Coordinates of C-alpha atoms and ligand atoms in Angstrom, one line a residue:
M1 CA 122.5 2.5 96.2
F2 CA 122.5 5.3 98.8
S3 CA 126.2 5.1 99.3
K4 CA 126.7 5.2 95.5
I5 CA 124.7 8.4 95.2
R6 CA 126.5 9.8 98.2
Q7 CA 129.8 8.9 96.6
M8 CA 128.8 10.7 93.4
L9 CA 127.7 13.8 95.3
L10 CA 131.0 13.9 97.2
I11 CA 132.9 13.6 94.0
S12 CA 130.7 16.3 92.4
F13 CA 131.2 18.8 95.2
A14 CA 134.9 18.1 95.5
G15 CA 135.2 18.6 91.7
L16 CA 133.3 21.8 91.9
A17 CA 135.4 23.1 94.7
A18 CA 138.6 22.2 92.9
F19 CA 137.3 23.9 89.7
S20 CA 136.2 27.1 91.5
A21 CA 139.4 27.4 93.4
G22 CA 141.7 26.4 90.5
T23 CA 143.6 28.9 88.5
C24 CA 142.7 28.6 84.9
A25 CA 144.8 31.4 83.5
A26 CA 146.3 30.5 80.2
Q27 CA 150.0 29.6 80.3
S28 CA 152.3 29.5 77.3
P29 CA 153.7 26.2 76.2
G30 CA 156.8 25.2 78.1
Q31 CA 155.8 26.8 81.4
L32 CA 155.6 24.1 84.0
E33 CA 153.3 25.5 86.6
P34 CA 150.2 23.3 86.6
A35 CA 148.0 22.9 89.6
L36 CA 148.4 19.1 89.8
D37 CA 150.6 17.4 92.3
P38 CA 153.2 15.3 90.5
M39 CA 152.8 11.6 90.3
P40 CA 154.1 9.7 93.4
V41 CA 157.8 8.7 93.3
D42 CA 158.4 5.0 93.1
Q43 CA 161.6 4.5 95.2
S44 CA 162.8 1.5 93.1
I45 CA 162.7 3.7 90.0
A46 CA 164.4 6.6 91.8
A47 CA 167.2 4.1 92.9
A48 CA 167.6 3.0 89.3
L49 CA 168.0 6.6 88.1
R50 CA 170.9 6.9 90.5
Q51 CA 172.7 4.1 88.5
V52 CA 172.7 6.2 85.3
S53 CA 176.3 7.1 84.8
S54 CA 177.8 10.0 82.8
E55 CA 181.0 8.0 82.8
H56 CA 179.3 5.1 80.9
I57 CA 177.7 7.6 78.6
R58 CA 181.1 9.3 77.8
A59 CA 182.7 6.0 77.1
N60 CA 179.9 4.9 74.8
I61 CA 179.9 8.2 72.8
E62 CA 183.7 8.1 72.5
K63 CA 183.4 4.5 71.3
L64 CA 180.8 5.4 68.7
V65 CA 183.1 8.3 67.5
S66 CA 186.0 5.9 67.2
F67 CA 184.5 4.1 64.2
G68 CA 185.5 7.2 62.1
T69 CA 182.3 7.4 60.2
R70 CA 178.9 5.9 60.8
S71 CA 177.4 7.0 57.5
T72 CA 174.7 4.6 56.5
L73 CA 176.5 4.3 53.2
S74 CA 179.8 3.4 54.8
A75 CA 181.6 0.1 55.0
Q76 CA 180.0 -3.0 56.6
D77 CA 182.1 -5.8 55.2
P78 CA 183.9 -8.2 57.6
A79 CA 187.3 -6.6 57.1
S80 CA 186.0 -3.1 58.0
I81 CA 184.1 -4.5 60.9
A82 CA 187.3 -6.2 62.2
A83 CA 189.2 -2.9 61.6
G84 CA 186.6 -1.0 63.6
R85 CA 185.7 1.4 60.8
G86 CA 182.3 2.3 59.4
I87 CA 178.7 1.7 60.3
G88 CA 179.0 -2.1 60.3
A89 CA 181.5 -2.0 63.1
A90 CA 179.3 0.4 65.0
R91 CA 176.3 -1.9 64.6
E92 CA 178.2 -4.9 65.9
W93 CA 179.5 -3.0 68.9
I94 CA 176.0 -1.8 69.8
K95 CA 174.8 -5.4 69.6
S96 CA 177.7 -6.6 71.8
E97 CA 176.8 -3.9 74.4
F98 CA 173.2 -5.1 74.6
D99 CA 174.4 -8.7 74.8
R100 CA 176.7 -7.7 77.7
Y101 CA 173.8 -6.0 79.6
S102 CA 171.7 -9.1 79.0
K103 CA 174.4 -11.4 80.4
D104 CA 174.5 -9.2 83.5
C105 CA 170.7 -9.7 84.1
G106 CA 170.6 -13.5 83.5
G107 CA 169.6 -13.2 79.8
C108 CA 166.7 -10.8 80.5
L109 CA 167.1 -8.9 77.2
A110 CA 166.3 -10.4 73.8
V111 CA 168.8 -8.7 71.5
K112 CA 167.6 -8.5 67.9
T113 CA 168.3 -6.8 64.6
D114 CA 165.9 -5.6 62.0
S115 CA 167.8 -5.7 58.8
F116 CA 166.6 -4.9 55.2
T117 CA 167.9 -3.7 51.9
Q118 CA 166.9 -0.2 51.0
E119 CA 166.6 0.2 47.3
P120 CA 168.0 3.4 45.8
A121 CA 166.2 6.5 47.0
D122 CA 166.8 10.2 47.4
R123 CA 170.0 10.0 49.4
I124 CA 170.8 6.3 48.8
P125 CA 172.6 5.9 45.4
Q126 CA 172.7 2.1 45.5
P127 CA 170.9 -0.8 47.3
T128 CA 172.1 -0.5 50.9
V129 CA 171.6 -2.9 53.9
I130 CA 170.2 -0.9 56.8
T131 CA 170.2 -2.5 60.2
N132 CA 168.3 -1.4 63.3
V133 CA 169.6 -3.0 66.6
Y134 CA 167.4 -3.4 69.6
A135 CA 166.9 -5.1 72.9
V136 CA 163.6 -6.2 74.4
L137 CA 162.9 -6.3 78.1
K138 CA 159.8 -8.4 78.0
G139 CA 157.0 -7.6 80.5
T140 CA 156.3 -10.0 83.3
E141 CA 152.5 -10.0 83.0
A142 CA 151.2 -11.9 79.9
E143 CA 148.5 -9.4 78.9
S144 CA 150.5 -6.3 79.9
A145 CA 153.6 -7.6 78.1
R146 CA 151.9 -6.8 74.7
R147 CA 152.0 -3.1 75.7
I148 CA 155.3 -1.6 74.7
V149 CA 157.2 1.6 75.6
L150 CA 160.2 2.3 73.4
V151 CA 163.3 4.6 73.5
T152 CA 165.3 5.2 70.4
G153 CA 168.3 7.1 69.0
H154 CA 170.0 7.0 65.6
Y155 CA 173.5 5.6 65.4
D156 CA 174.3 6.7 61.9
S157 CA 176.1 10.0 61.3
R158 CA 177.1 12.3 58.5
N159 CA 179.4 15.2 57.6
S160 CA 179.1 18.1 55.1
D161 CA 178.5 15.7 52.2
N162 CA 175.7 13.2 52.9
L163 CA 177.2 10.9 50.2
D164 CA 180.7 11.0 51.7
I165 CA 181.3 7.4 53.0
K166 CA 185.0 7.7 54.0
G167 CA 185.6 11.1 55.6
A168 CA 185.3 11.6 59.4
A169 CA 181.7 11.9 60.6
P170 CA 182.1 11.7 64.4
G171 CA 178.4 12.3 65.2
A172 CA 179.1 12.6 68.9
N173 CA 176.0 14.7 69.6
D174 CA 174.0 13.8 66.4
D175 CA 173.3 11.2 67.4
G176 CA 175.9 9.5 69.5
S177 CA 174.1 11.2 72.4
G178 CA 170.7 9.6 71.6
T179 CA 172.3 6.2 71.0
A180 CA 174.0 6.5 74.4
V181 CA 170.6 7.3 76.0
S182 CA 169.1 4.1 74.6
L183 CA 172.1 2.0 75.7
E184 CA 172.2 3.5 79.2
C185 CA 168.4 3.1 79.7
A186 CA 168.9 -0.6 78.7
R187 CA 171.8 -1.1 81.1
V188 CA 170.0 0.4 84.1
L189 CA 166.4 -0.7 83.5
S190 CA 167.4 -4.3 82.6
K191 CA 168.1 -4.8 86.4
M192 CA 164.4 -4.2 87.1
K193 CA 161.2 -6.0 86.2
F194 CA 158.0 -4.4 84.8
P195 CA 154.6 -5.7 83.8
A196 CA 154.8 -4.1 80.4
T197 CA 157.6 -4.4 77.8
I198 CA 160.3 -1.9 77.1
I199 CA 162.2 -1.8 73.8
F200 CA 165.6 -0.1 73.6
L201 CA 166.2 0.7 70.0
T202 CA 169.0 2.2 67.9
V203 CA 168.3 2.9 64.2
A204 CA 170.3 3.7 61.1
G205 CA 169.4 5.6 57.9
E206 CA 168.1 8.6 59.8
E207 CA 170.3 11.0 57.8
Q208 CA 169.3 9.4 54.5
G209 CA 165.6 9.9 55.1
L210 CA 164.4 8.2 58.4
N211 CA 164.7 4.9 56.5
G212 CA 165.6 2.7 59.5
S213 CA 162.8 4.0 61.8
A214 CA 160.3 3.9 59.0
H215 CA 161.0 0.2 58.5
F216 CA 160.8 -0.5 62.2
A217 CA 157.6 1.5 62.7
K218 CA 155.9 -0.3 59.8
M219 CA 157.0 -3.7 61.3
A220 CA 155.5 -2.6 64.6
A221 CA 152.2 -1.5 63.0
Q222 CA 152.0 -4.9 61.4
M223 CA 152.6 -6.6 64.8
V224 CA 149.7 -4.5 66.2
K225 CA 147.5 -6.0 63.5
D226 CA 148.8 -9.6 63.6
Q227 CA 149.8 -10.2 67.3
G228 CA 148.0 -7.6 69.3
W229 CA 151.1 -5.5 70.1
N230 CA 150.6 -2.0 71.1
I231 CA 153.3 0.6 71.2
E232 CA 152.0 3.1 73.8
A233 CA 154.9 5.6 73.7
V234 CA 158.0 6.3 71.7
L235 CA 160.8 8.5 73.1
N236 CA 163.2 9.7 70.4
N237 CA 166.4 11.2 71.5
D238 CA 168.2 13.1 68.8
I239 CA 170.9 15.8 69.7
V240 CA 170.7 15.6 73.4
G241 CA 174.4 16.3 74.0
G242 CA 173.9 19.7 75.5
D243 CA 176.4 21.3 73.1
K244 CA 178.7 23.6 75.2
S245 CA 178.0 26.8 73.3
P246 CA 177.9 29.8 75.7
E247 CA 174.2 30.4 75.2
Q248 CA 173.2 26.8 76.0
D249 CA 170.8 26.2 78.9
H250 CA 171.8 22.9 80.5
S251 CA 168.8 22.9 82.9
V252 CA 166.2 22.2 80.2
V253 CA 165.5 19.8 77.3
R254 CA 163.0 20.4 74.5
V255 CA 160.2 17.8 74.0
F256 CA 158.6 18.2 70.6
S257 CA 155.1 16.6 70.0
E258 CA 152.8 16.7 67.0
G259 CA 149.4 18.4 67.2
L260 CA 147.2 17.0 64.5
P261 CA 148.2 13.3 64.3
A262 CA 150.0 12.4 61.1
A263 CA 147.9 9.3 60.8
A264 CA 144.5 10.8 61.5
T265 CA 141.9 10.1 58.9
D266 CA 139.7 12.8 57.3
Q267 CA 136.9 11.8 59.7
E268 CA 139.2 12.1 62.7
I269 CA 140.4 15.5 61.6
E270 CA 136.8 16.6 61.3
R271 CA 136.1 15.4 64.8
I272 CA 139.2 17.2 66.1
R273 CA 138.0 20.4 64.4
F274 CA 134.6 20.3 66.0
L275 CA 135.6 19.3 69.5
G276 CA 138.7 21.5 69.8
G277 CA 141.0 18.5 70.0
E278 CA 144.0 20.1 68.2
N279 CA 146.0 20.1 71.4
D280 CA 145.3 16.5 72.6
S281 CA 147.0 14.1 70.2
G282 CA 148.4 11.0 71.9
S283 CA 151.9 12.4 71.4
R284 CA 150.9 15.6 73.3
E285 CA 149.5 13.5 76.2
L286 CA 152.8 11.7 76.2
A287 CA 154.7 15.1 76.4
R288 CA 152.5 16.1 79.3
Y289 CA 153.2 12.8 81.0
I290 CA 157.0 13.5 80.6
A291 CA 156.5 16.9 82.2
D292 CA 154.8 15.1 85.1
V293 CA 157.7 12.6 85.4
G294 CA 160.1 15.5 85.4
R295 CA 158.4 17.2 88.3
A296 CA 158.2 13.9 90.3
Y297 CA 161.7 12.6 89.8
D298 CA 163.7 15.8 89.3
P299 CA 166.3 14.3 87.0
G300 CA 168.2 17.5 86.9
V301 CA 166.8 18.7 83.5
N302 CA 163.4 20.2 83.0
P303 CA 161.3 19.2 80.0
V304 CA 160.2 22.2 78.0
L305 CA 157.2 21.2 76.0
I306 CA 157.3 22.5 72.4
F307 CA 153.8 22.0 70.8
R308 CA 155.2 21.4 67.3
L309 CA 156.2 18.2 65.5
D310 CA 159.8 19.2 65.2
R311 CA 162.1 22.2 64.5
Y312 CA 161.4 24.3 61.4
L313 CA 161.7 22.2 58.2
R314 CA 163.6 19.5 60.1
G315 CA 162.6 16.0 61.0
G316 CA 163.4 13.0 63.1
D317 CA 162.6 9.4 63.8
H318 CA 159.6 10.1 66.0
Y319 CA 157.8 11.1 62.8
S320 CA 158.1 7.6 61.4
F321 CA 156.2 6.3 64.4
N322 CA 153.6 9.2 64.2
Q323 CA 152.9 8.2 60.6
Q324 CA 152.0 4.7 61.8
G325 CA 149.6 6.1 64.4
F326 CA 151.9 5.8 67.5
S327 CA 152.4 8.5 70.1
A328 CA 156.0 9.6 69.8
V329 CA 158.0 12.6 70.9
R330 CA 161.4 14.1 70.2
F331 CA 164.0 15.2 72.9
T332 CA 166.5 17.7 71.8
E333 CA 168.9 20.1 73.6
L334 CA 167.6 23.7 73.8
R335 CA 170.1 25.4 71.6
E336 CA 171.9 23.6 68.8
D337 CA 175.2 24.8 67.5
F338 CA 175.2 24.3 63.7
H339 CA 179.0 24.6 63.5
H340 CA 178.9 21.1 65.1
Q341 CA 176.2 19.4 63.0
H342 CA 176.6 17.8 59.5
Q343 CA 180.0 19.5 59.1
N344 CA 183.4 18.2 58.0
V345 CA 185.8 18.4 60.9
R346 CA 188.0 21.4 60.2
I347 CA 189.1 24.8 61.5
E348 CA 187.9 27.7 59.3
G349 CA 188.1 31.4 60.2
G350 CA 189.3 30.4 63.7
I351 CA 186.1 28.3 64.3
Q352 CA 186.2 24.5 65.0
Y353 CA 183.6 22.7 62.9
G354 CA 182.5 19.1 63.4
D355 CA 180.4 17.0 65.8
L356 CA 183.2 16.2 68.3
P357 CA 183.0 14.7 71.8
R358 CA 184.6 17.8 73.3
F359 CA 181.4 19.8 72.7
V360 CA 179.2 17.2 74.5
D361 CA 178.3 17.7 78.1
F362 CA 178.1 14.1 79.3
D363 CA 176.5 15.0 82.6
Y364 CA 173.7 16.7 80.6
V365 CA 173.2 13.5 78.5
A366 CA 173.0 11.5 81.8
R367 CA 170.3 13.8 83.1
V368 CA 168.3 13.4 79.8
A369 CA 168.8 9.7 80.1
R370 CA 167.3 9.8 83.7
L371 CA 164.2 11.6 82.4
N372 CA 163.8 9.0 79.7
A373 CA 164.4 6.1 82.1
A374 CA 161.9 7.4 84.6
T375 CA 159.3 7.9 81.9
L376 CA 159.9 4.3 80.5
A377 CA 159.8 2.8 84.0
E378 CA 156.6 4.7 85.0
L379 CA 154.8 3.7 81.9
A380 CA 155.9 0.1 82.0
S381 CA 154.8 -0.1 85.6
A382 CA 151.4 1.6 85.0
P383 CA 148.1 0.0 84.0
A384 CA 146.9 0.2 80.4
P385 CA 144.9 3.4 79.8
P386 CA 141.2 3.0 80.2
A387 CA 139.5 1.8 77.0
H388 CA 136.6 3.3 75.1
V389 CA 136.4 6.5 77.1
R390 CA 133.2 8.4 76.2
M391 CA 131.5 11.7 77.1
L392 CA 127.7 11.2 77.1
T393 CA 126.0 13.8 75.1
S394 CA 122.5 12.4 74.7
K395 CA 120.9 15.3 76.4
L396 CA 121.8 19.0 76.7
E397 CA 123.1 19.7 80.3
N398 CA 125.7 21.6 82.1
D399 CA 127.1 18.6 84.0
S400 CA 129.5 16.2 82.3
T401 CA 129.1 12.4 82.4
L402 CA 132.1 10.3 81.5
T403 CA 132.1 6.5 81.1
W404 CA 134.8 4.0 80.2
D405 CA 135.7 0.4 80.0
A406 CA 138.0 -1.0 82.7
S407 CA 141.7 -0.8 82.0
P408 CA 142.7 -4.2 80.4
G409 CA 145.3 -6.3 82.1
G410 CA 144.1 -6.1 85.7
L411 CA 146.7 -3.7 87.1
A412 CA 144.3 -0.8 87.6
T413 CA 142.9 -0.3 91.1
S414 CA 141.3 3.1 90.5
Y415 CA 140.7 5.9 88.0
E416 CA 141.2 9.6 87.9
V417 CA 139.5 12.3 85.9
L418 CA 141.8 15.2 84.7
W419 CA 140.7 18.5 83.3
R420 CA 142.1 21.8 82.3
A421 CA 140.9 25.1 80.7
T422 CA 140.8 24.8 76.9
S423 CA 143.5 27.5 76.7
S424 CA 145.9 25.8 79.2
P425 CA 148.7 23.6 78.0
Q426 CA 148.8 21.2 80.9
W427 CA 146.4 19.3 83.1
E428 CA 145.3 21.5 86.0
H429 CA 142.8 19.5 88.0
V430 CA 142.5 15.9 89.1
Q431 CA 139.6 14.1 90.7
K432 CA 140.1 10.6 92.1
V433 CA 136.9 8.7 91.5
G434 CA 137.8 5.2 92.8
N435 CA 137.4 1.9 91.1
I436 CA 134.4 2.9 89.0
T437 CA 133.8 3.3 85.3
H438 CA 131.1 6.1 85.2
V439 CA 131.1 9.5 86.8
T440 CA 129.2 12.8 86.6
L441 CA 131.0 16.0 87.4
P442 CA 129.3 19.4 87.8
I443 CA 131.5 21.1 85.2
S444 CA 130.5 21.8 81.7
K445 CA 132.3 19.7 79.0
D446 CA 131.9 22.8 76.8
N447 CA 134.3 24.8 78.9
V448 CA 137.1 22.4 79.7
I449 CA 139.0 19.5 78.3
F450 CA 138.6 16.2 80.2
A451 CA 140.6 13.0 80.2
V452 CA 140.5 9.8 82.3
R453 CA 143.5 7.7 83.4
A454 CA 144.0 4.4 85.3
V455 CA 146.1 4.1 88.4
D456 CA 147.6 1.0 90.0
V457 CA 147.9 0.3 93.7
Q458 CA 151.3 2.1 94.0
G459 CA 150.0 5.2 92.2
H460 CA 151.6 4.7 88.7
P461 CA 149.3 6.6 86.4
S462 CA 148.5 5.5 82.8
L463 CA 148.6 7.8 79.9
P464 CA 145.3 9.8 80.0
V465 CA 142.6 9.3 77.4
V466 CA 140.4 12.1 76.1
P467 CA 136.8 11.0 75.7
M468 CA 134.9 10.6 72.4
P469 CA 131.4 12.0 72.3
E470 CA 128.6 9.4 72.5
R471 CA 124.9 10.2 72.0
Ligands
ZN1 ZN1 170.0 13.4 64.2

């Protein structure tokens, strides 16, 4: 008993010292100068990142462009597939790539398709078969294997006319680049083993209205209900080619995350309003995690956190997952060149239009792929987040008492409490509390935002969980 009290006091004083000494000045989103040390580097993950190849990425993007158009409405009959034209040929080739990677790892990947007929809709004039292609690297631990982290890009493309099914739509950057990130992550990470499951996804129908990702996300939500799946994180890469416009900054990549969760109920929105939780959606915790991964692994590109769902009046596949209640973010290059997006290939007024491979920086795509692969590998290695995290509020006091249920799955060996000033974008302080599920810190819950995360023996941190109040 005495040692327990002593432990609590030590934790309390250390926490107080850290809080007093910490700098709590507000930073603007995107600045990456938090007080926390980055997560420890796992040398096996670092070695895998060195296998990511800009040469493979270049070859894959050029192959995708070679299908002429990957419009969701384009040909997918056997003759067109055999001729290497249209979205059907692209789909079959992606599948064959995943199959090849799986062969190289002794069949470690389950290669699957999620195919459905989309009835006529806004930008779909007639019933159209849409096929998502994906590979599953199943987790090695039975309970952890139901936890899933997922990377996705859309392999469909378009030109100036969204209904043009024959004209060239190279889609090298949008979104050959994101498709290449999914493929390269699969190639490299399939050589490793993780307790949790990783899904490498490529979807179609994005340009028609996020149809492919919406179908997959709904299927995943059903699997959550029926089979106890849980998708912990979705990384959507869309336009990560690092377009070579003169103003481009190839040292950064934007990471967009929603604030108020799309799937929040009225009751949840009310709680967010009262507790100041606008900046702590699951997607935003994921974005902060990616920033931490970036600091630890130095993939050659810094994530700039944009605290916004997406660019002005534009959307992407991460939103389909947000709508089903999953944490999902979007990676996009800093500065898009709109001469090269959704444009017929042509020269007009001396300007080259069209989404051509010559504008893609393949080294940049490789760096973004490394940031994705490191995030997937860390999360798939880490314990499940602690469950049922609560802030006890039964009495009025200036201390804060947190309690939680042990991380399910048995990987966690200790827990850490994080906190930051309410006006700060990123976690500023961490307190290691050991393998316990209850702690009191001499810091007022009214003045900071707290979270708890689980850590395994090697130091892989889970996603943090912000407490719910409990009387
Ligand atoms: Zn796109």
